Coordinates of C-alpha atoms and ligand atoms in Angstrom, one line a residue:
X242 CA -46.5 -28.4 -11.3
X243 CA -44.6 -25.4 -11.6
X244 CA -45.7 -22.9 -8.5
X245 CA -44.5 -19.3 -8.3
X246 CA -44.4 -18.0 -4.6
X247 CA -44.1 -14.8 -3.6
X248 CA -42.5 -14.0 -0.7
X249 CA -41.1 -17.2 -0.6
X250 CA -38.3 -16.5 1.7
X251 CA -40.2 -15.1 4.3
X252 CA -41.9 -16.6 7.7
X253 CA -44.7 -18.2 6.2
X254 CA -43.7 -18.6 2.5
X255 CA -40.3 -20.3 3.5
X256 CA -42.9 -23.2 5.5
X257 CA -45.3 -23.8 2.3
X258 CA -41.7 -23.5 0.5
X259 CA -40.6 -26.9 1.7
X260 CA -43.7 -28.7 1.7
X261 CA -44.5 -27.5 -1.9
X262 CA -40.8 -29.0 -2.6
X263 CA -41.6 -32.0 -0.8
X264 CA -44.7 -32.4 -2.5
X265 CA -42.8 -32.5 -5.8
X266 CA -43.7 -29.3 -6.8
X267 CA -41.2 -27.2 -9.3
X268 CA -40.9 -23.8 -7.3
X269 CA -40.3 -20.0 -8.1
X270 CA -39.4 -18.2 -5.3
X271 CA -39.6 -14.3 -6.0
X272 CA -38.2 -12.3 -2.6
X273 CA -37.4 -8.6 -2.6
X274 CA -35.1 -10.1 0.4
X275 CA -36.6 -6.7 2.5
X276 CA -38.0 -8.7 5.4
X277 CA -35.7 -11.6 5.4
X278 CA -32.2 -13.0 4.4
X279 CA -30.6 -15.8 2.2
X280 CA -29.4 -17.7 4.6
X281 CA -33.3 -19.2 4.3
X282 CA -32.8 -20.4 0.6
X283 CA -30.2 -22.6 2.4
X284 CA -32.0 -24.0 4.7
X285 CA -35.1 -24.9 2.2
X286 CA -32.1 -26.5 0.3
X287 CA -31.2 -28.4 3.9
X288 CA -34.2 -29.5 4.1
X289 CA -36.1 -30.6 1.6
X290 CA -32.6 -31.7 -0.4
X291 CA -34.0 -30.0 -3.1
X292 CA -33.4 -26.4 -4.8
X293 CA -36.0 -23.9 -5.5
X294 CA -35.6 -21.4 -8.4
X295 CA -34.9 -18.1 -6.9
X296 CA -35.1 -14.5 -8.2
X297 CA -34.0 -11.3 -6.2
X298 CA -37.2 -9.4 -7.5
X299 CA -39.3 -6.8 -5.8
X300 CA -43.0 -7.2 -7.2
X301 CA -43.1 -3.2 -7.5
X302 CA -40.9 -3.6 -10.4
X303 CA -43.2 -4.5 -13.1
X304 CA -40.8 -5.2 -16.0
X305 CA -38.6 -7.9 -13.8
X306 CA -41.9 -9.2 -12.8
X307 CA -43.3 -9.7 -16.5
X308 CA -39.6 -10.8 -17.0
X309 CA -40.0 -13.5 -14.8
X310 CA -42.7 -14.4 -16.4
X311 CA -41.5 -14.6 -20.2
X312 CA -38.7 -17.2 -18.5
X313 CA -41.1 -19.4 -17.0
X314 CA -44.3 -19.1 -19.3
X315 CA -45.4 -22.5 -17.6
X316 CA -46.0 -21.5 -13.9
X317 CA -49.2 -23.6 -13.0
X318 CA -50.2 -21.6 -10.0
X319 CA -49.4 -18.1 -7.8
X320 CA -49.2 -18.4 -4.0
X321 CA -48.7 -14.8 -3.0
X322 CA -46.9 -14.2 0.3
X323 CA -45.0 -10.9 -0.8
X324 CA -46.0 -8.0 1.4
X325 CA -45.7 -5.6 4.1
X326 CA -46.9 -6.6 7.6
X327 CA -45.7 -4.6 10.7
X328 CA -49.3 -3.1 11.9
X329 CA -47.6 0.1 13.7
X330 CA -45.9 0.9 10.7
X331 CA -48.6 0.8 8.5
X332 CA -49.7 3.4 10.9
X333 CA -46.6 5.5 10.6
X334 CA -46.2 5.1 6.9
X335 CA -49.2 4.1 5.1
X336 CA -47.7 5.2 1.7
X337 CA -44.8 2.4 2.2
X338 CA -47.9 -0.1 2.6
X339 CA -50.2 1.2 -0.3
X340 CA -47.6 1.3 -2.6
X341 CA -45.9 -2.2 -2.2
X342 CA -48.6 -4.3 -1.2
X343 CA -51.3 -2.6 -3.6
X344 CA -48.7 -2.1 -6.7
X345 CA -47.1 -5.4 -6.3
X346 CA -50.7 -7.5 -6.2
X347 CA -51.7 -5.0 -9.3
X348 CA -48.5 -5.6 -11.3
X349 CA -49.1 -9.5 -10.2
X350 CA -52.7 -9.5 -11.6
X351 CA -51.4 -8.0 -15.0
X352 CA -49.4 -11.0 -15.7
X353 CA -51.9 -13.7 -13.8
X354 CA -55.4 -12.6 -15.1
X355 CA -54.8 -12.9 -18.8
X356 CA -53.2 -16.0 -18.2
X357 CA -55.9 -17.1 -15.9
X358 CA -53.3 -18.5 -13.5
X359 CA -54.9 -19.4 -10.5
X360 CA -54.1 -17.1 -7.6
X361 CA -53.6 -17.6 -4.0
X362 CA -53.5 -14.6 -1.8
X363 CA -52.6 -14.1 2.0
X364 CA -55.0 -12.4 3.5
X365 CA -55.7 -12.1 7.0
X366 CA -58.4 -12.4 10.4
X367 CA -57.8 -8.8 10.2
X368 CA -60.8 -7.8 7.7
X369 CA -63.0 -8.7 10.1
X370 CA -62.4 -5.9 12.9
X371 CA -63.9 -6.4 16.5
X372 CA -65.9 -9.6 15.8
X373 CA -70.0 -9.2 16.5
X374 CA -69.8 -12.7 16.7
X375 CA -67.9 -16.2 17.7
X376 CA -66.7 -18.3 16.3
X377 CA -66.2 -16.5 13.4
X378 CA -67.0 -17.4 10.2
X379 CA -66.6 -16.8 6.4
X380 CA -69.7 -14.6 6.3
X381 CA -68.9 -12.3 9.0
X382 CA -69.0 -8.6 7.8
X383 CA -65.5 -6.9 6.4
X384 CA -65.5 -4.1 9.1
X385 CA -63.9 -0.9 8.6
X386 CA -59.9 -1.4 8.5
X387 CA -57.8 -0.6 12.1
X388 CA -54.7 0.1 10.1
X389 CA -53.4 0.8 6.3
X390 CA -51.7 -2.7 6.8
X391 CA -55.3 -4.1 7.5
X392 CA -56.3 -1.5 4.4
X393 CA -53.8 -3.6 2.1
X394 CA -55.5 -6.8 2.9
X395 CA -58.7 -5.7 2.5
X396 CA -58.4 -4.0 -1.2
X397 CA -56.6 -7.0 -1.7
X398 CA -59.6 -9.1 -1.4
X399 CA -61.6 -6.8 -3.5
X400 CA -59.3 -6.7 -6.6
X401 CA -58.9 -10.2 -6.7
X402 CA -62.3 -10.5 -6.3
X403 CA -63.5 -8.1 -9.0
X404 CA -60.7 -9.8 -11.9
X405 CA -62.3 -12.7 -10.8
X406 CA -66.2 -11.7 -11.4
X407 CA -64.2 -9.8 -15.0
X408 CA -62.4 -12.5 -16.4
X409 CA -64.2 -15.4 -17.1
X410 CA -61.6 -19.1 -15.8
X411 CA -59.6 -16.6 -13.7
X412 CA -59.8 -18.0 -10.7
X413 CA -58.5 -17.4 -6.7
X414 CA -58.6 -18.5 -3.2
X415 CA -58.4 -15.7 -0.3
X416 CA -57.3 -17.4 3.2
X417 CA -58.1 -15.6 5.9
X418 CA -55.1 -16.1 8.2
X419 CA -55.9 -16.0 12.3
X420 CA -52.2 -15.8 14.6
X421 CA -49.7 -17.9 12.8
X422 CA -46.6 -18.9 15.5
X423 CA -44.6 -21.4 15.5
X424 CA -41.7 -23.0 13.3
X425 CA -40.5 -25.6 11.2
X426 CA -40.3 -28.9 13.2
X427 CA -36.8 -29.3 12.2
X428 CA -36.3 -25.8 13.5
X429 CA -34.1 -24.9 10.3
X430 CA -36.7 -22.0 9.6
X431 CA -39.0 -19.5 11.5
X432 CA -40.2 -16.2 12.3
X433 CA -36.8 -13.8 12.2
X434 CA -38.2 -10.5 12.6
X435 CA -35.8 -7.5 12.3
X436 CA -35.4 -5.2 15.5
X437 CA -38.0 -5.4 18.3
X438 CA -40.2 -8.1 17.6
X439 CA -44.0 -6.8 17.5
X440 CA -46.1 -10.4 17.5
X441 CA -46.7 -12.2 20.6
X442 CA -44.8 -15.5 20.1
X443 CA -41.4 -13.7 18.9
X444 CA -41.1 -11.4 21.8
X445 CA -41.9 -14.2 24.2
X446 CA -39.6 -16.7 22.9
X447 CA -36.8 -13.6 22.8
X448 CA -37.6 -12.3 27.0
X449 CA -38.0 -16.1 27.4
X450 CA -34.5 -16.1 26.3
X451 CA -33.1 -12.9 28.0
X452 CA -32.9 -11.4 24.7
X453 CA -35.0 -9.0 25.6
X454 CA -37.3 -7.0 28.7
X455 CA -40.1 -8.5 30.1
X456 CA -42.9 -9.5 27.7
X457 CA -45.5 -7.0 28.2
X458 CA -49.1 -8.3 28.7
X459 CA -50.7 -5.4 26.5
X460 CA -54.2 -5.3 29.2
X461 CA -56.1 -7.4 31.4
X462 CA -58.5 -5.4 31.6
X463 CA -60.5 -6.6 28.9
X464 CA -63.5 -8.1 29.6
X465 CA -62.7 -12.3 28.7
X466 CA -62.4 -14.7 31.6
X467 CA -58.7 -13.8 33.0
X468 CA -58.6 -9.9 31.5
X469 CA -56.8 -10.6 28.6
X470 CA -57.4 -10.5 25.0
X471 CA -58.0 -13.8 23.2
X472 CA -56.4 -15.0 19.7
X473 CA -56.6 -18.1 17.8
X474 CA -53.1 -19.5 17.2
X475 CA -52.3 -21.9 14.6
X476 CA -48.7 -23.8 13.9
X477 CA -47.1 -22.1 11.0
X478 CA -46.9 -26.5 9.7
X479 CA -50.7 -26.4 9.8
X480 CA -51.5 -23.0 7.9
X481 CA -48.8 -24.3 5.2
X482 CA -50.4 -27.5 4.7
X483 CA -53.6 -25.6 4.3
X484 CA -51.7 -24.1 1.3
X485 CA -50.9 -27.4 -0.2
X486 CA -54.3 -28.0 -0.4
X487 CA -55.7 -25.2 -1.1
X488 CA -53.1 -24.9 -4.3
X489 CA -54.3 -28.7 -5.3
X490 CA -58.2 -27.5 -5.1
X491 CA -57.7 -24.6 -7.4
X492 CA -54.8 -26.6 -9.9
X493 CA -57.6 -29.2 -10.6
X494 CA -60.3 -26.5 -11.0
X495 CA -62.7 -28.0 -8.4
X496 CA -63.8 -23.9 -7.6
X497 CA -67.5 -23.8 -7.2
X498 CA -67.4 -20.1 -7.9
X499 CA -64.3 -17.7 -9.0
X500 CA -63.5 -16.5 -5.5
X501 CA -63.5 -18.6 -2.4
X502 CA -62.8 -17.4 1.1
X503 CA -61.8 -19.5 3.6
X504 CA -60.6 -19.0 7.5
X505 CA -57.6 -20.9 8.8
X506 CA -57.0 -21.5 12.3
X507 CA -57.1 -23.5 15.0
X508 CA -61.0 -23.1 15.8
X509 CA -59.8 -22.2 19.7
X510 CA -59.6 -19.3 21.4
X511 CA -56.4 -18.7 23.9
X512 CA -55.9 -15.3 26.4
X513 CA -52.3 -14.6 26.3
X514 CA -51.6 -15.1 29.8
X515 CA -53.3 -18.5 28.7
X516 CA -50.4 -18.6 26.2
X517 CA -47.6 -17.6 28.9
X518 CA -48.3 -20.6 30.6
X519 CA -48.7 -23.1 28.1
X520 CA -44.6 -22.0 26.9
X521 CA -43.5 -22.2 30.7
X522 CA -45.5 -25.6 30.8
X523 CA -44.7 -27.0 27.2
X524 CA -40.6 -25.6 27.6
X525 CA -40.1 -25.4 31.3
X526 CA -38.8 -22.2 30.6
X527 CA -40.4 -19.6 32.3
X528 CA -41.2 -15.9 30.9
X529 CA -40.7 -12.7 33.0
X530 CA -43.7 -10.3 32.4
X531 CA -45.6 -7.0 32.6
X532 CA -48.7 -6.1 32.4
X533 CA -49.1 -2.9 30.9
X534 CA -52.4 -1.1 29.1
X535 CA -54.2 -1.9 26.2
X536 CA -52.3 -1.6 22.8
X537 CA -53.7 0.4 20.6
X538 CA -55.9 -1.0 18.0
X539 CA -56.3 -4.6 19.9
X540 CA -59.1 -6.2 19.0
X541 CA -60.9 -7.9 22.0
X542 CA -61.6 -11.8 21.1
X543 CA -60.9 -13.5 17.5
X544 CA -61.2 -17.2 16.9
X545 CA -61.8 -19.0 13.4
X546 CA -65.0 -20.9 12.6
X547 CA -63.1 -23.8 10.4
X548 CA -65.9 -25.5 9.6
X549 CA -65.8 -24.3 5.4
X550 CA -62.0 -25.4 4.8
X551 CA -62.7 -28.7 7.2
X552 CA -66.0 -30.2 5.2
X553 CA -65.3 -28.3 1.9
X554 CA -61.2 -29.1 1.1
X555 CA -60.9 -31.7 4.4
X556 CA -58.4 -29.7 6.1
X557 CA -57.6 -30.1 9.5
X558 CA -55.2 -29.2 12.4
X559 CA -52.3 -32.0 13.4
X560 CA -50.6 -29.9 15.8
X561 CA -51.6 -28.3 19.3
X562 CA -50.7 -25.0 21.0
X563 CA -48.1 -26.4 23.4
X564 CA -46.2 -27.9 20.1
X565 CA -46.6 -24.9 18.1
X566 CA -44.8 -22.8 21.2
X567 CA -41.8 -25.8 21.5
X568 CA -41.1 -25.4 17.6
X569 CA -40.8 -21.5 18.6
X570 CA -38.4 -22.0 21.5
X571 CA -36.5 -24.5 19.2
X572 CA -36.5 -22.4 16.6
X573 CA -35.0 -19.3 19.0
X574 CA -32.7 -21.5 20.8
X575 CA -31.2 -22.6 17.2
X576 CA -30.9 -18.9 16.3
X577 CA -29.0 -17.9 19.5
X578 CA -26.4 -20.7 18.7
Ligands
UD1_296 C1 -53.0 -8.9 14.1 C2 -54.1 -9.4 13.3 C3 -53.5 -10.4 12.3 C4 -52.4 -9.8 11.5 C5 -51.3 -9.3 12.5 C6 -50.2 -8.6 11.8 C7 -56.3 -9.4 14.4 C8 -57.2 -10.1 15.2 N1 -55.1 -10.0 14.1 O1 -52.5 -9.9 15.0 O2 -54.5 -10.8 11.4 O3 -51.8 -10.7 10.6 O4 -51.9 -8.4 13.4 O5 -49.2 -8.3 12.7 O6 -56.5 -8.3 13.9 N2 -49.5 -9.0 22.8 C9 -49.0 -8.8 24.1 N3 -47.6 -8.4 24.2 C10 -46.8 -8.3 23.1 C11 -47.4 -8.6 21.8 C12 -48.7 -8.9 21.7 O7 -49.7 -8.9 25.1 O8 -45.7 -7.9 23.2 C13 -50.9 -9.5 22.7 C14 -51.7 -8.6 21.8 O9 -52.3 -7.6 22.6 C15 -52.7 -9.6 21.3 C16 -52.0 -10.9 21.2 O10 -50.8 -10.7 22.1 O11 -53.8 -9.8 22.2 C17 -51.5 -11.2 19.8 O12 -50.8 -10.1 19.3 P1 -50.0 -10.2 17.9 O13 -49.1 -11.4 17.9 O14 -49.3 -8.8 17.7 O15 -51.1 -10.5 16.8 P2 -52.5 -9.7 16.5 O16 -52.4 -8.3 16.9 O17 -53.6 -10.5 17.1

């Protein structure tokens, strides 16, 4: 099948990438190329020994997206990746984040809804605010969003949601991402974030490696069992294969309705001093740190129900913490040589 992926350079688009290729999938990437860098088509290429179409296109630009779409009138599927992320920034510039991650999806759903090509869409743990409740599951209530980033993901949902309930045979799946971390287990691709990392994993793996200040423990104040706040961390391997089945679900129509939701994560909850000590333990390396005050905007505790994606698509994790935090410090060690 031919799949288009959006974003397909980038952290997690470059993972589901190689396993589409693997899977004998014909891919489109599309990358505007702002959050990441060729050198990644390469290693896709290194890997998987196969080549991906690849288009330079920013999904803002409508006629280079419809284009792309008059070349390749057969695409089979959408797996949307392309957006904004950085949670601060969103902050400092919500305009940036409206307009690309709103105007890109809108210009997307032009092209997809017609054509009912099936749709899936990145969205995030995010929706769901300070959880009234854990594990937490499908049918937790969207809270109000913490940032425009958080905004993005949220409208998101809603737009696909309301083409869906329009156009009858468009269909889409909205994942609900917890903390992705990790990298590729040949450690050919990972998270490269420009300038000061803001996620967890890459600034540990870069103080880990003197690249950088001590990590700062943002609060241990919170009330959890050692102070600090809790996540659900899942290997960037696991969330792609999610993808793979996901994609397969929707490509042989099994949808029950138009729109499903589904979590993906791990199902367990980790503090992140838990998380400094299972890198020292699973690397031997060990991290310098600092605890510091809240950061703004944290929520307190977040871990994924999986039950849905396990029963429903069959879905389950393969990899565990300690390996999802080796593949990171591979992955850094290959980018400092
Ligand atoms: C949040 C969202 C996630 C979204 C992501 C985008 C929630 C629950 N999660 O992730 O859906 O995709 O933003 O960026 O809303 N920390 C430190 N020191 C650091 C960095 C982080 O202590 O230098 C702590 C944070 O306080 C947090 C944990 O590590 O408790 C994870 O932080 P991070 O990796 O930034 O992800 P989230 O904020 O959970």
């Amino acid at each position: 099948m031919k799949v288009l992926v959006t974003g397909g350079l980038g952290y997690i688009g470059s993972h589901v990438t190689t396993l589409l290729l693997e899977r004998n999938h014909e891919v489109i990437i599309l990358d505007d190329l702002s959050n990441t860098s060729l050198s990644v088509l390469n290693s896709i290429e290194n890997i998987t020994q196969k080549k991906p179409f690849y288009e330079q296109i920013n999904l803002c630009d409508a006629a280079a997206v419809k284009a792309l779409f008059d070349r390749h009138n057969d695409v089979a599927g959408v797996i949307h990746f392309a957006a904004h992320k950085a949670v601060a920034e969103s902050v400092a510039q919500p305009l940036k984040y409206y307009h690309n991650n709103i105007e890109g999806l809108l210009n997307l759903l032009d092209l997809l809804v017609p054509k009912k090509i099936p749709l899936l869409f990145s969205s995030s743990c995010t929706v769901y605010g300070n959880a009234d409740e854990l594990p937490i599951t499908e049918h937790h209530p969207v809270k109000a969003a913490a940032s425009p980033y958080g905004a993005t993901k949220q409208m998101g949902e809603q737009i696909i949601t309301d083409c869906c309930n329009a156009q009858a045979g468009f269909h889409a799946i909205l994942l609900r991402y917890f903390n992705p971390i990790g990298a590729h287990t040949s450690a050919q691709i990972g998270e490269a974030p420009q300038g000061v990392p803001q996620n967890l994993i890459p600034y540990l793996v870069e103080a880990a490696a003197g690249k950088r200040p001590a990590l700062q423990i943002f609060g241990t104040d919170y009330p959890t069992p050692d102070g600090s706040c809790i996540r659900d961390y899942i290997h960037v391997m696991d969330l792609a294969d999610a993808h793979i089945v996901c994609l397969a679900h929707l490509l042989e129509k099994k949808q029950t309705s138009p729109t499903e939701i589904y979590n993906v994560g791990s199902g367990k909850g980790h503090s992140v001093l838990e998380v400094v000590t299972a890198f020292e333990k699973a690397t031997g390396i060990s991290v310098p740190t600092k605890i510091v005050g809240r950061r703004k905007g944290d929520v307190l505790q977040a871990y994924a129900d999986t039950t849905k994606i396990n029963t429903q698509l069959g879905w389950k994790t393969k990899y565990s913490l300690e390996e999802a935090l080796r593949s990171a410090w591979a992955w850094e060690q290959r980018r400092n040589n």
